[in-house]
Tab-separated table of C-alpha atoms and ligand atoms in Angstrom:
chain	number	residue	atom	x	y	z
A	1	MET	CA	45.988	-45.933	-19.954
A	2	THR	CA	43.266	-43.752	-18.436
A	3	THR	CA	40.067	-42.888	-20.258
A	4	ILE	CA	41.118	-39.277	-20.680
A	5	SER	CA	44.473	-40.122	-22.201
A	6	ALA	CA	42.839	-42.656	-24.542
A	7	ASN	CA	40.173	-40.106	-25.492
A	8	LEU	CA	42.765	-37.432	-26.080
A	9	GLN	CA	44.734	-39.724	-28.372
A	10	ALA	CA	41.559	-40.559	-30.272
A	11	VAL	CA	40.689	-36.864	-30.650
A	12	ARG	CA	44.180	-36.071	-31.898
A	13	ALA	CA	43.873	-38.879	-34.457
A	14	ARG	CA	40.434	-37.610	-35.491
A	15	LEU	CA	41.805	-34.091	-35.875
A	16	GLU	CA	44.770	-35.275	-37.933
A	17	ALA	CA	42.466	-37.289	-40.190
A	18	ALA	CA	40.215	-34.261	-40.691
A	19	ILE	CA	43.204	-32.069	-41.519
A	20	ARG	CA	44.478	-34.603	-44.051
A	21	GLN	CA	41.007	-35.037	-45.554
A	22	ALA	CA	40.765	-31.269	-45.979
A	23	GLY	CA	44.121	-31.136	-47.741
A	24	ARG	CA	45.551	-28.937	-45.026
A	25	GLN	CA	48.908	-29.142	-43.270
A	26	PRO	CA	49.499	-30.912	-39.936
A	27	GLY	CA	49.809	-28.308	-37.211
A	28	GLU	CA	47.417	-25.842	-38.877
A	29	VAL	CA	44.664	-26.588	-36.378
A	30	GLY	CA	45.127	-26.321	-32.630
A	31	LEU	CA	43.194	-28.251	-30.008
A	32	LEU	CA	41.502	-26.470	-27.109
A	33	ALA	CA	40.358	-28.964	-24.456
A	34	VAL	CA	37.067	-27.734	-22.984
A	35	SER	CA	37.061	-28.727	-19.332
A	36	LYS	CA	33.889	-27.002	-18.122
A	37	ALA	CA	31.969	-29.000	-15.508
A	38	LYS	CA	34.961	-31.344	-15.088
A	39	PRO	CA	37.235	-31.439	-12.035
A	40	ALA	CA	40.779	-30.148	-11.817
A	41	ALA	CA	41.988	-33.761	-11.646
A	42	ALA	CA	40.638	-34.352	-15.155
A	43	VAL	CA	42.526	-31.326	-16.452
A	44	ARG	CA	45.656	-32.581	-14.730
A	45	GLU	CA	45.318	-35.904	-16.509
A	46	ALA	CA	44.971	-34.242	-19.895
A	47	ALA	CA	47.932	-31.987	-19.113
A	48	ALA	CA	50.018	-35.069	-18.306
A	49	CYS	CA	49.339	-36.202	-21.888
A	50	GLY	CA	50.746	-32.968	-23.265
A	51	GLN	CA	47.557	-30.915	-23.591
A	52	ARG	CA	48.281	-27.296	-22.679
A	53	ALA	CA	45.318	-25.130	-23.736
A	54	PHE	CA	42.049	-25.450	-21.806
A	55	GLY	CA	38.692	-23.749	-22.289
A	56	GLU	CA	36.281	-22.821	-19.509
A	57	ASN	CA	32.779	-21.298	-19.581
A	58	TYR	CA	31.952	-20.499	-15.980
A	59	LEU	CA	34.141	-18.022	-14.158
A	60	GLN	CA	33.945	-19.225	-10.556
A	61	GLU	CA	34.521	-22.835	-11.501
A	62	ALA	CA	37.388	-21.843	-13.780
A	63	LEU	CA	39.142	-19.741	-11.143
A	64	GLU	CA	39.144	-22.656	-8.724
A	65	LYS	CA	40.772	-24.903	-11.328
A	66	ILE	CA	43.287	-22.272	-12.384
A	67	GLU	CA	44.368	-21.915	-8.794
A	68	ALA	CA	44.474	-25.659	-8.125
A	69	LEU	CA	46.612	-26.197	-11.246
A	70	ALA	CA	48.933	-23.214	-10.869
A	71	ASP	CA	51.903	-25.586	-10.647
A	72	LEU	CA	51.344	-26.511	-14.328
A	73	ASP	CA	52.123	-24.214	-17.229
A	74	LEU	CA	48.636	-24.125	-18.763
A	75	GLU	CA	47.006	-21.651	-21.119
A	76	TRP	CA	43.441	-20.770	-20.109
A	77	HIS	CA	40.800	-19.648	-22.587
A	78	PHE	CA	37.509	-18.126	-21.454
A	79	ILE	CA	34.828	-19.284	-23.919
A	80	GLY	CA	31.536	-18.685	-22.091
A	81	PRO	CA	29.128	-15.763	-21.958
A	82	LEU	CA	30.799	-12.840	-20.231
A	83	GLN	CA	28.937	-10.179	-18.278
A	84	SER	CA	30.618	-6.827	-17.883
A	85	ASN	CA	30.669	-7.099	-14.063
A	86	LYS	CA	32.784	-10.269	-14.304
A	87	THR	CA	35.517	-8.980	-16.577
A	88	ARG	CA	38.186	-8.212	-13.971
A	89	ARG	CA	38.934	-11.767	-12.923
A	90	VAL	CA	38.877	-12.866	-16.543
A	91	ALA	CA	41.356	-10.136	-17.514
A	92	GLU	CA	43.625	-11.203	-14.645
A	93	SER	CA	43.514	-14.967	-15.004
A	94	PHE	CA	43.092	-15.920	-18.659
A	95	ALA	CA	45.330	-15.739	-21.734
A	96	TRP	CA	42.421	-15.684	-24.191
A	97	VAL	CA	38.739	-14.695	-24.355
A	98	HIS	CA	36.764	-16.155	-27.295
A	99	SER	CA	33.385	-14.682	-26.419
A	100	VAL	CA	33.792	-10.923	-26.839
A	101	ASP	CA	30.593	-9.683	-28.447
A	102	ARG	CA	30.230	-6.087	-27.307
A	103	LEU	CA	32.394	-3.047	-26.871
A	104	LYS	CA	31.663	-2.495	-23.199
A	105	VAL	CA	33.055	-5.906	-22.263
A	106	ALA	CA	36.089	-5.383	-24.495
A	107	GLU	CA	36.811	-1.963	-22.988
A	108	ARG	CA	36.680	-3.322	-19.474
A	109	LEU	CA	38.911	-6.281	-20.343
A	110	SER	CA	41.456	-3.885	-21.826
A	111	GLU	CA	41.359	-1.523	-18.839
A	112	GLN	CA	41.588	-4.378	-16.372
A	113	ARG	CA	44.324	-6.400	-18.052
A	114	PRO	CA	47.230	-6.247	-15.555
A	115	GLU	CA	50.335	-4.361	-16.690
A	116	GLY	CA	52.688	-7.244	-16.018
A	117	LEU	CA	50.883	-9.584	-18.431
A	118	PRO	CA	50.984	-9.600	-22.232
A	119	PRO	CA	47.890	-8.238	-24.004
A	120	LEU	CA	44.792	-10.421	-23.681
A	121	ASN	CA	44.117	-12.399	-26.863
A	122	VAL	CA	40.519	-12.020	-27.993
A	123	CYS	CA	38.199	-13.467	-30.588
A	124	LEU	CA	34.916	-11.821	-31.520
A	125	GLN	CA	32.003	-14.194	-31.139
A	126	VAL	CA	29.643	-14.106	-34.116
A	127	ASN	CA	26.010	-15.103	-33.747
A	128	ILE	CA	25.833	-17.221	-36.873
A	129	SER	CA	22.669	-19.218	-36.291
A	130	GLY	CA	20.320	-16.341	-35.624
A	131	GLU	CA	17.922	-15.980	-32.761
A	132	GLU	CA	18.495	-19.265	-30.965
A	133	THR	CA	21.322	-17.897	-28.882
A	134	LYS	CA	21.619	-14.477	-27.390
A	135	SER	CA	25.422	-14.515	-27.458
A	136	GLY	CA	27.497	-13.167	-30.289
A	137	VAL	CA	27.540	-10.090	-32.458
A	138	HIS	CA	25.406	-10.168	-35.579
A	139	PRO	CA	27.524	-10.594	-38.709
A	140	TYR	CA	26.528	-7.175	-40.051
A	141	ARG	CA	27.858	-5.555	-36.852
A	142	LEU	CA	31.108	-7.518	-36.823
A	143	SER	CA	33.347	-5.152	-38.747
A	144	ALA	CA	32.272	-2.152	-36.659
A	145	LEU	CA	33.029	-4.069	-33.459
A	146	ALA	CA	36.387	-5.215	-34.839
A	147	ALA	CA	37.356	-1.615	-35.570
A	148	GLU	CA	36.565	-0.617	-31.989
A	149	VAL	CA	38.216	-3.621	-30.341
A	150	ALA	CA	41.361	-3.368	-32.464
A	151	ARG	CA	42.013	0.084	-30.970
A	152	LEU	CA	42.029	-1.134	-27.365
A	153	PRO	CA	45.619	-1.117	-26.110
A	154	ARG	CA	45.628	-4.141	-23.809
A	155	LEU	CA	43.786	-6.496	-26.157
A	156	ARG	CA	45.126	-8.333	-29.175
A	157	LEU	CA	42.437	-9.117	-31.715
A	158	ARG	CA	43.177	-12.632	-32.961
A	159	GLY	CA	40.063	-13.775	-34.799
A	160	VAL	CA	36.491	-14.956	-34.815
A	161	MET	CA	34.626	-17.579	-32.793
A	162	ALA	CA	31.197	-19.112	-33.350
A	163	ILE	CA	28.944	-21.798	-31.902
A	164	PRO	CA	26.793	-23.034	-34.801
A	165	GLU	CA	23.452	-24.638	-33.989
A	166	PRO	CA	23.770	-28.432	-33.643
A	167	LEU	CA	23.096	-30.064	-37.025
A	168	ASP	CA	23.424	-33.739	-37.942
A	169	GLU	CA	24.488	-33.727	-41.568
A	170	ILE	CA	28.005	-32.709	-42.393
A	171	ASP	CA	26.927	-30.777	-45.485
A	172	ARG	CA	24.637	-28.572	-43.422
A	173	GLN	CA	27.336	-28.185	-40.745
A	174	ARG	CA	29.776	-27.153	-43.438
A	175	ALA	CA	27.368	-24.593	-44.874
A	176	VAL	CA	27.145	-22.825	-41.494
A	177	CYS	CA	30.899	-23.086	-40.909
A	178	ARG	CA	31.441	-21.540	-44.346
A	179	ARG	CA	29.409	-18.507	-43.270
A	180	VAL	CA	31.623	-18.107	-40.190
A	181	ARG	CA	34.683	-18.417	-42.395
A	182	ALA	CA	33.279	-15.678	-44.640
A	183	CYS	CA	33.008	-13.378	-41.610
A	184	TYR	CA	36.619	-14.140	-40.743
A	185	ASP	CA	37.823	-13.626	-44.318
A	186	GLY	CA	35.966	-10.318	-44.468
A	187	LEU	CA	37.944	-9.008	-41.500
A	188	CYS	CA	41.210	-10.302	-42.960
A	189	ARG	CA	40.451	-8.520	-46.236
A	190	ALA	CA	39.721	-5.351	-44.275
A	191	GLY	CA	43.317	-5.483	-43.058
A	192	TYR	CA	43.174	-7.034	-39.595
A	193	ALA	CA	46.078	-9.406	-38.973
A	194	LEU	CA	44.074	-12.351	-37.698
A	195	ASP	CA	45.188	-15.934	-37.248
A	196	THR	CA	42.395	-17.640	-35.316
A	197	LEU	CA	39.130	-19.119	-36.516
A	198	SER	CA	37.763	-20.748	-33.354
A	199	LEU	CA	35.212	-23.188	-34.690
A	200	GLY	CA	34.343	-26.861	-34.250
A	201	MET	CA	33.152	-28.895	-31.264
A	202	THR	CA	32.799	-32.637	-30.675
A	203	HIS	CA	29.933	-33.062	-33.149
A	204	ASP	CA	31.200	-30.860	-35.984
A	205	LEU	CA	34.998	-31.012	-35.796
A	206	GLU	CA	35.347	-32.402	-39.346
A	207	ALA	CA	33.064	-29.755	-40.889
A	208	ALA	CA	34.911	-26.962	-39.099
A	209	VAL	CA	38.345	-28.225	-40.171
A	210	ALA	CA	37.120	-28.615	-43.752
A	211	GLU	CA	36.009	-24.980	-43.734
A	212	GLY	CA	39.199	-23.540	-42.312
A	213	ALA	CA	39.035	-23.664	-38.500
A	214	THR	CA	42.407	-23.008	-36.867
A	215	LEU	CA	41.345	-23.910	-33.328
A	216	VAL	CA	38.750	-26.535	-32.411
A	217	ARG	CA	37.139	-26.556	-28.957
A	218	ILE	CA	36.551	-30.128	-27.836
A	219	GLY	CA	34.946	-31.128	-24.540
A	220	THR	CA	32.828	-34.277	-24.613
A	221	ALA	CA	35.145	-36.347	-26.817
A	222	ILE	CA	38.011	-35.757	-24.361
A	223	PHE	CA	36.379	-35.638	-20.946
A	224	GLY	CA	33.129	-37.544	-21.525
A	225	GLU	CA	29.534	-36.422	-21.170
A	226	ARG	CA	28.849	-33.601	-18.738
A	227	ASN	CA	26.178	-33.755	-16.082
A	228	PRO	CA	23.727	-30.886	-16.467
A	229	LEU	CA	24.666	-28.156	-14.011
B	1	PLP	C1	30.965	-26.751	-24.149
B	1	PLP	C2	31.573	-25.979	-25.241
B	1	PLP	C3	32.428	-26.583	-26.174
B	1	PLP	C4	32.724	-28.078	-26.205
B	1	PLP	O1	31.595	-28.777	-26.623
B	1	PLP	P1	31.629	-30.369	-26.823
B	1	PLP	O2	30.410	-30.621	-27.628
B	1	PLP	O3	31.546	-30.975	-25.460
B	1	PLP	O4	32.874	-30.723	-27.529
B	1	PLP	C5	33.010	-25.778	-27.133
B	1	PLP	N1	32.785	-24.448	-27.175
B	1	PLP	C6	31.976	-23.845	-26.304
B	1	PLP	C7	31.766	-22.377	-26.407
B	1	PLP	C8	31.333	-24.579	-25.324
B	1	PLP	O5	30.518	-23.952	-24.473
């Protein structure tokens, strides 16, 4: 068994344990394998073990992998910061974008989504930990952005994504995840038909699942440590 297949099995077991611990149902939480900074061969190995959804942060690198793996039926999620001059290739090549945080980017993605493809699934990225990151819409701006994005014809608003600051203790992780969940619940109460809370990485998977994540984004625990780019 290769390292990646062993890691993937361990992550699936960890996810199942977290789901059980949280009193949730098996299958309620999907696994996005984050393959940034890893070669196409690594993705191919994970795909051979049944993993279908992959997350990428850097457009050029992602496009090379998407092309190299076009013989596989994979679902690509763009999860990195997205500048408005890079939207076209994202709209053409990905099934999902998790990092929509401003209207201009959303409008371009909608305009540029090719006719022959289904609408692009999007999550709105919320800046939940304050000033440390520049990415993400502030929670108080979220509902206004949702209203604008929901009107765009070639996008399908699916939910909310966040990258909480790294914290060691699970109680503190859970407190931040709970705030993301509150943002998500607020949009659901406002009438948006959402189904995706994209939350949880290698270090806080359990906290995210406990607080209601429906899609965890796991890189290191599957593919190993990344070399700094
Ligand atoms: C890199 C990355 C991940 C995966 O992080 P790990 O700690 O390696 O599991 C998840 N989400 C986003 C947005 C990332 O950039």
